[in-house]
mmCIF file of N, CA and C in Angstrom:
data_model
loop_
_atom_site.group_PDB
_atom_site.id
_atom_site.type_symbol
_atom_site.label_atom_id
_atom_site.label_comp_id
_atom_site.label_asym_id
_atom_site.label_seq_id
_atom_site.Cartn_x
_atom_site.Cartn_y
_atom_site.Cartn_z
ATOM 1 N N MET A 288 -60.663 8.744 -91.539
ATOM 2 C CA MET A 288 -61.319 7.816 -92.431
ATOM 3 C C MET A 288 -62.708 8.383 -92.725
ATOM 4 N N ASN A 289 -63.071 8.425 -93.993
ATOM 5 C CA ASN A 289 -64.395 8.913 -94.371
ATOM 6 C C ASN A 289 -65.228 7.770 -94.946
ATOM 7 N N LEU A 290 -66.472 8.078 -95.331
ATOM 8 C CA LEU A 290 -67.376 7.040 -95.813
ATOM 9 C C LEU A 290 -66.833 6.342 -97.054
ATOM 10 N N ALA A 291 -66.210 7.071 -97.952
ATOM 11 C CA ALA A 291 -65.640 6.452 -99.157
ATOM 12 C C ALA A 291 -64.557 5.438 -98.789
ATOM 13 N N ASP A 292 -63.723 5.785 -97.811
ATOM 14 C CA ASP A 292 -62.677 4.863 -97.349
ATOM 15 C C ASP A 292 -63.294 3.603 -96.749
ATOM 16 N N ILE A 293 -64.343 3.788 -95.966
ATOM 17 C CA ILE A 293 -65.016 2.645 -95.333
ATOM 18 C C ILE A 293 -65.637 1.747 -96.400
ATOM 19 N N LYS A 294 -66.268 2.341 -97.397
ATOM 20 C CA LYS A 294 -66.870 1.547 -98.474
ATOM 21 C C LYS A 294 -65.817 0.733 -99.213
ATOM 22 N N LYS A 295 -64.671 1.335 -99.496
ATOM 23 C CA LYS A 295 -63.582 0.621 -100.177
ATOM 24 C C LYS A 295 -63.076 -0.537 -99.327
ATOM 25 N N MET A 296 -62.886 -0.272 -98.034
ATOM 26 C CA MET A 296 -62.393 -1.306 -97.138
ATOM 27 C C MET A 296 -63.390 -2.455 -97.042
ATOM 28 N N ALA A 297 -64.670 -2.119 -96.935
ATOM 29 C CA ALA A 297 -65.710 -3.152 -96.843
ATOM 30 C C ALA A 297 -65.770 -3.967 -98.127
ATOM 31 N N ALA A 298 -65.596 -3.318 -99.256
ATOM 32 C CA ALA A 298 -65.646 -4.017 -100.547
ATOM 33 C C ALA A 298 -64.500 -5.016 -100.692
ATOM 34 N N ARG A 299 -63.365 -4.724 -100.075
ATOM 35 C CA ARG A 299 -62.218 -5.643 -100.142
ATOM 36 C C ARG A 299 -62.404 -6.851 -99.235
ATOM 37 N N GLY A 300 -63.291 -6.743 -98.234
ATOM 38 C CA GLY A 300 -63.569 -7.873 -97.357
ATOM 39 C C GLY A 300 -62.642 -7.939 -96.165
ATOM 40 N N GLU A 301 -62.951 -8.893 -95.292
ATOM 41 C CA GLU A 301 -62.134 -9.088 -94.098
ATOM 42 C C GLU A 301 -60.781 -9.679 -94.474
ATOM 43 N N SER A 302 -59.812 -9.415 -93.622
ATOM 44 C CA SER A 302 -58.457 -9.922 -93.854
ATOM 45 C C SER A 302 -57.772 -10.056 -92.500
ATOM 46 N N GLU A 303 -56.474 -10.299 -92.522
ATOM 47 C CA GLU A 303 -55.720 -10.403 -91.275
ATOM 48 C C GLU A 303 -55.710 -9.082 -90.509
ATOM 49 N N ARG A 304 -55.974 -7.968 -91.197
ATOM 50 C CA ARG A 304 -55.925 -6.650 -90.563
ATOM 51 C C ARG A 304 -57.246 -5.889 -90.620
ATOM 52 N N VAL A 305 -58.301 -6.545 -91.082
ATOM 53 C CA VAL A 305 -59.617 -5.912 -91.152
ATOM 54 C C VAL A 305 -60.668 -6.918 -90.695
ATOM 55 N N GLU A 306 -61.517 -6.489 -89.763
ATOM 56 C CA GLU A 306 -62.599 -7.357 -89.306
ATOM 57 C C GLU A 306 -63.875 -6.536 -89.211
ATOM 58 N N PHE A 307 -64.995 -7.179 -89.560
ATOM 59 C CA PHE A 307 -66.301 -6.530 -89.531
ATOM 60 C C PHE A 307 -67.128 -7.057 -88.372
ATOM 61 N N LYS A 308 -67.890 -6.155 -87.760
ATOM 62 C CA LYS A 308 -68.867 -6.502 -86.727
ATOM 63 C C LYS A 308 -70.171 -5.824 -87.113
ATOM 64 N N THR A 309 -71.284 -6.539 -87.003
ATOM 65 C CA THR A 309 -72.557 -5.975 -87.440
ATOM 66 C C THR A 309 -73.069 -4.891 -86.500
ATOM 67 N N SER A 310 -72.739 -4.983 -85.214
ATOM 68 C CA SER A 310 -73.226 -3.977 -84.276
ATOM 69 C C SER A 310 -72.368 -3.985 -83.018
ATOM 70 N N SER A 311 -72.633 -3.001 -82.168
ATOM 71 C CA SER A 311 -71.917 -2.956 -80.892
ATOM 72 C C SER A 311 -72.368 -4.080 -79.971
ATOM 73 N N GLY A 312 -73.379 -4.830 -80.369
ATOM 74 C CA GLY A 312 -73.759 -6.028 -79.633
ATOM 75 C C GLY A 312 -72.650 -7.065 -79.675
ATOM 76 N N GLN A 313 -71.720 -6.894 -80.591
ATOM 77 C CA GLN A 313 -70.551 -7.764 -80.697
ATOM 78 C C GLN A 313 -69.317 -7.089 -80.108
ATOM 79 N N LEU A 314 -69.547 -6.221 -79.127
ATOM 80 C CA LEU A 314 -68.460 -5.434 -78.551
ATOM 81 C C LEU A 314 -67.361 -6.295 -77.945
ATOM 82 N N THR A 315 -67.717 -7.365 -77.284
ATOM 83 C CA THR A 315 -66.696 -8.235 -76.690
ATOM 84 C C THR A 315 -65.778 -8.800 -77.773
ATOM 85 N N GLY A 316 -66.359 -9.299 -78.851
ATOM 86 C CA GLY A 316 -65.550 -9.821 -79.954
ATOM 87 C C GLY A 316 -64.722 -8.739 -80.616
ATOM 88 N N ALA A 317 -65.299 -7.550 -80.758
ATOM 89 C CA ALA A 317 -64.559 -6.435 -81.349
ATOM 90 C C ALA A 317 -63.377 -6.061 -80.473
ATOM 91 N N ALA A 318 -63.584 -6.054 -79.152
ATOM 92 C CA ALA A 318 -62.501 -5.717 -78.224
ATOM 93 C C ALA A 318 -61.388 -6.761 -78.284
ATOM 94 N N GLU A 319 -61.755 -8.022 -78.376
ATOM 95 C CA GLU A 319 -60.737 -9.075 -78.486
ATOM 96 C C GLU A 319 -59.913 -8.891 -79.752
ATOM 97 N N THR A 320 -60.580 -8.567 -80.847
ATOM 98 C CA THR A 320 -59.872 -8.343 -82.106
ATOM 99 C C THR A 320 -58.981 -7.113 -82.013
ATOM 100 N N LEU A 321 -59.500 -6.025 -81.445
ATOM 101 C CA LEU A 321 -58.688 -4.819 -81.277
ATOM 102 C C LEU A 321 -57.446 -5.100 -80.444
ATOM 103 N N CYS A 322 -57.608 -5.870 -79.395
ATOM 104 C CA CYS A 322 -56.475 -6.231 -78.551
ATOM 105 C C CYS A 322 -55.430 -6.997 -79.368
ATOM 106 N N ALA A 323 -55.891 -7.923 -80.171
ATOM 107 C CA ALA A 323 -54.968 -8.689 -81.023
ATOM 108 C C ALA A 323 -54.268 -7.767 -82.018
ATOM 109 N N PHE A 324 -55.019 -6.849 -82.612
ATOM 110 C CA PHE A 324 -54.419 -5.905 -83.556
ATOM 111 C C PHE A 324 -53.379 -5.026 -82.857
ATOM 112 N N LEU A 325 -53.687 -4.568 -81.651
ATOM 113 C CA LEU A 325 -52.747 -3.727 -80.908
ATOM 114 C C LEU A 325 -51.476 -4.479 -80.543
ATOM 115 N N ASN A 326 -51.601 -5.781 -80.292
ATOM 116 C CA ASN A 326 -50.437 -6.590 -79.937
ATOM 117 C C ASN A 326 -49.716 -7.145 -81.155
ATOM 118 N N GLY A 327 -50.277 -6.938 -82.323
ATOM 119 C CA GLY A 327 -49.682 -7.443 -83.553
ATOM 120 C C GLY A 327 -49.276 -6.298 -84.461
ATOM 121 N N GLY A 328 -49.626 -6.449 -85.713
ATOM 122 C CA GLY A 328 -49.222 -5.471 -86.717
ATOM 123 C C GLY A 328 -50.229 -4.379 -86.979
ATOM 124 N N GLY A 329 -51.254 -4.267 -86.137
ATOM 125 C CA GLY A 329 -52.270 -3.240 -86.334
ATOM 126 C C GLY A 329 -53.439 -3.764 -87.144
ATOM 127 N N GLY A 330 -54.477 -2.965 -87.247
ATOM 128 C CA GLY A 330 -55.641 -3.369 -88.004
ATOM 129 C C GLY A 330 -56.828 -2.481 -87.709
ATOM 130 N N THR A 331 -57.947 -2.809 -88.323
ATOM 131 C CA THR A 331 -59.161 -2.009 -88.218
ATOM 132 C C THR A 331 -60.358 -2.909 -87.992
ATOM 133 N N VAL A 332 -61.217 -2.515 -87.053
ATOM 134 C CA VAL A 332 -62.492 -3.179 -86.841
ATOM 135 C C VAL A 332 -63.573 -2.187 -87.267
ATOM 136 N N LEU A 333 -64.409 -2.596 -88.208
ATOM 137 C CA LEU A 333 -65.522 -1.766 -88.659
ATOM 138 C C LEU A 333 -66.811 -2.301 -88.063
ATOM 139 N N VAL A 334 -67.509 -1.472 -87.316
ATOM 140 C CA VAL A 334 -68.789 -1.843 -86.733
ATOM 141 C C VAL A 334 -69.887 -1.286 -87.621
ATOM 142 N N GLY A 335 -70.909 -2.111 -87.873
ATOM 143 C CA GLY A 335 -71.986 -1.715 -88.771
ATOM 144 C C GLY A 335 -71.783 -2.252 -90.165
ATOM 145 N N VAL A 336 -70.975 -3.310 -90.265
ATOM 146 C CA VAL A 336 -70.686 -3.954 -91.542
ATOM 147 C C VAL A 336 -70.904 -5.455 -91.371
ATOM 148 N N THR A 337 -71.643 -6.061 -92.285
ATOM 149 C CA THR A 337 -71.895 -7.499 -92.199
ATOM 150 C C THR A 337 -70.663 -8.280 -92.631
ATOM 151 N N ALA A 338 -70.663 -9.569 -92.352
ATOM 152 C CA ALA A 338 -69.520 -10.426 -92.687
ATOM 153 C C ALA A 338 -69.210 -10.424 -94.178
ATOM 154 N N ASP A 339 -70.246 -10.181 -95.008
ATOM 155 C CA ASP A 339 -70.001 -10.150 -96.451
ATOM 156 C C ASP A 339 -69.691 -8.750 -96.969
ATOM 157 N N GLY A 340 -69.469 -7.786 -96.067
ATOM 158 C CA GLY A 340 -69.027 -6.454 -96.455
ATOM 159 C C GLY A 340 -70.126 -5.453 -96.746
ATOM 160 N N LYS A 341 -71.360 -5.784 -96.409
ATOM 161 C CA LYS A 341 -72.470 -4.850 -96.637
ATOM 162 C C LYS A 341 -72.536 -3.839 -95.487
ATOM 163 N N LEU A 342 -72.531 -2.552 -95.831
ATOM 164 C CA LEU A 342 -72.640 -1.510 -94.814
ATOM 165 C C LEU A 342 -74.089 -1.394 -94.368
ATOM 166 N N ILE A 343 -74.314 -1.622 -93.066
ATOM 167 C CA ILE A 343 -75.667 -1.503 -92.527
ATOM 168 C C ILE A 343 -75.760 -0.371 -91.507
ATOM 169 N N GLY A 344 -74.628 0.107 -91.037
ATOM 170 C CA GLY A 344 -74.600 1.193 -90.076
ATOM 171 C C GLY A 344 -75.137 0.782 -88.717
ATOM 172 N N GLN A 345 -75.183 1.768 -87.825
ATOM 173 C CA GLN A 345 -75.707 1.525 -86.489
ATOM 174 C C GLN A 345 -76.052 2.856 -85.856
ATOM 175 N N GLN A 346 -77.184 2.896 -85.176
ATOM 176 C CA GLN A 346 -77.527 4.057 -84.366
ATOM 177 C C GLN A 346 -76.645 4.012 -83.120
ATOM 178 N N VAL A 347 -76.015 5.121 -82.811
ATOM 179 C CA VAL A 347 -75.111 5.164 -81.667
ATOM 180 C C VAL A 347 -75.690 6.113 -80.626
ATOM 181 N N SER A 348 -76.045 5.551 -79.493
ATOM 182 C CA SER A 348 -76.590 6.342 -78.384
ATOM 183 C C SER A 348 -75.470 6.705 -77.418
ATOM 184 N N ASP A 349 -75.799 7.541 -76.460
ATOM 185 C CA ASP A 349 -74.833 7.872 -75.414
ATOM 186 C C ASP A 349 -74.409 6.616 -74.662
ATOM 187 N N ALA A 350 -75.360 5.719 -74.426
ATOM 188 C CA ALA A 350 -75.045 4.472 -73.717
ATOM 189 C C ALA A 350 -74.071 3.624 -74.518
ATOM 190 N N THR A 351 -74.246 3.586 -75.826
ATOM 191 C CA THR A 351 -73.321 2.831 -76.684
ATOM 192 C C THR A 351 -71.922 3.415 -76.582
ATOM 193 N N GLU A 352 -71.821 4.727 -76.653
ATOM 194 C CA GLU A 352 -70.514 5.372 -76.544
ATOM 195 C C GLU A 352 -69.872 5.085 -75.190
ATOM 196 N N ARG A 353 -70.664 5.113 -74.119
ATOM 197 C CA ARG A 353 -70.133 4.802 -72.783
ATOM 198 C C ARG A 353 -69.648 3.355 -72.709
ATOM 199 N N ASP A 354 -70.407 2.424 -73.292
ATOM 200 C CA ASP A 354 -70.009 1.010 -73.281
ATOM 201 C C ASP A 354 -68.685 0.809 -74.011
ATOM 202 N N ILE A 355 -68.547 1.453 -75.154
ATOM 203 C CA ILE A 355 -67.304 1.329 -75.925
ATOM 204 C C ILE A 355 -66.140 1.929 -75.142
ATOM 205 N N ALA A 356 -66.334 3.125 -74.599
ATOM 206 C CA ALA A 356 -65.271 3.783 -73.832
ATOM 207 C C ALA A 356 -64.868 2.939 -72.624
ATOM 208 N N SER A 357 -65.851 2.377 -71.935
ATOM 209 C CA SER A 357 -65.573 1.541 -70.775
ATOM 210 C C SER A 357 -64.758 0.316 -71.163
ATOM 211 N N THR A 358 -65.109 -0.281 -72.266
ATOM 212 C CA THR A 358 -64.380 -1.463 -72.745
ATOM 213 C C THR A 358 -62.942 -1.102 -73.085
ATOM 214 N N LEU A 359 -62.744 0.011 -73.786
ATOM 215 C CA LEU A 359 -61.390 0.413 -74.183
ATOM 216 C C LEU A 359 -60.530 0.807 -72.984
ATOM 217 N N ARG A 360 -61.141 1.338 -71.934
ATOM 218 C CA ARG A 360 -60.375 1.710 -70.728
ATOM 219 C C ARG A 360 -59.813 0.491 -70.010
ATOM 220 N N ARG A 361 -60.336 -0.672 -70.276
ATOM 221 C CA ARG A 361 -59.841 -1.886 -69.617
ATOM 222 C C ARG A 361 -58.585 -2.451 -70.292
ATOM 223 N N PHE A 362 -58.215 -1.927 -71.441
ATOM 224 C CA PHE A 362 -57.015 -2.417 -72.121
ATOM 225 C C PHE A 362 -55.779 -2.048 -71.302
ATOM 226 N N GLU A 363 -54.882 -3.025 -71.153
ATOM 227 C CA GLU A 363 -53.607 -2.812 -70.461
ATOM 228 C C GLU A 363 -52.488 -3.308 -71.335
ATOM 229 N N PRO A 364 -51.530 -2.479 -71.661
ATOM 230 C CA PRO A 364 -51.473 -1.059 -71.373
ATOM 231 C C PRO A 364 -52.536 -0.329 -72.172
ATOM 232 N N PRO A 365 -52.852 0.911 -71.777
ATOM 233 C CA PRO A 365 -53.887 1.656 -72.477
ATOM 234 C C PRO A 365 -53.587 1.805 -73.965
ATOM 235 N N ALA A 366 -54.641 1.732 -74.756
ATOM 236 C CA ALA A 366 -54.487 1.879 -76.212
ATOM 237 C C ALA A 366 -54.265 3.338 -76.562
#
């Protein structure tokens, strides 16, 4: 997925298979949604996108990457 794909997806808005999170501060909610997508028909969570589809991005530090990886490792069965 590239930036053009993300912009198109954001422009279409949230749906049953697409959800936006403004930052990794919403990691718990993003993980819950990912779990639902994995147990259902699939989907995409975009972080750094507002509820109205505006791309705001996010600075990603090593700590952020570790937090995300740690959260994903808790999925059973593994994603």
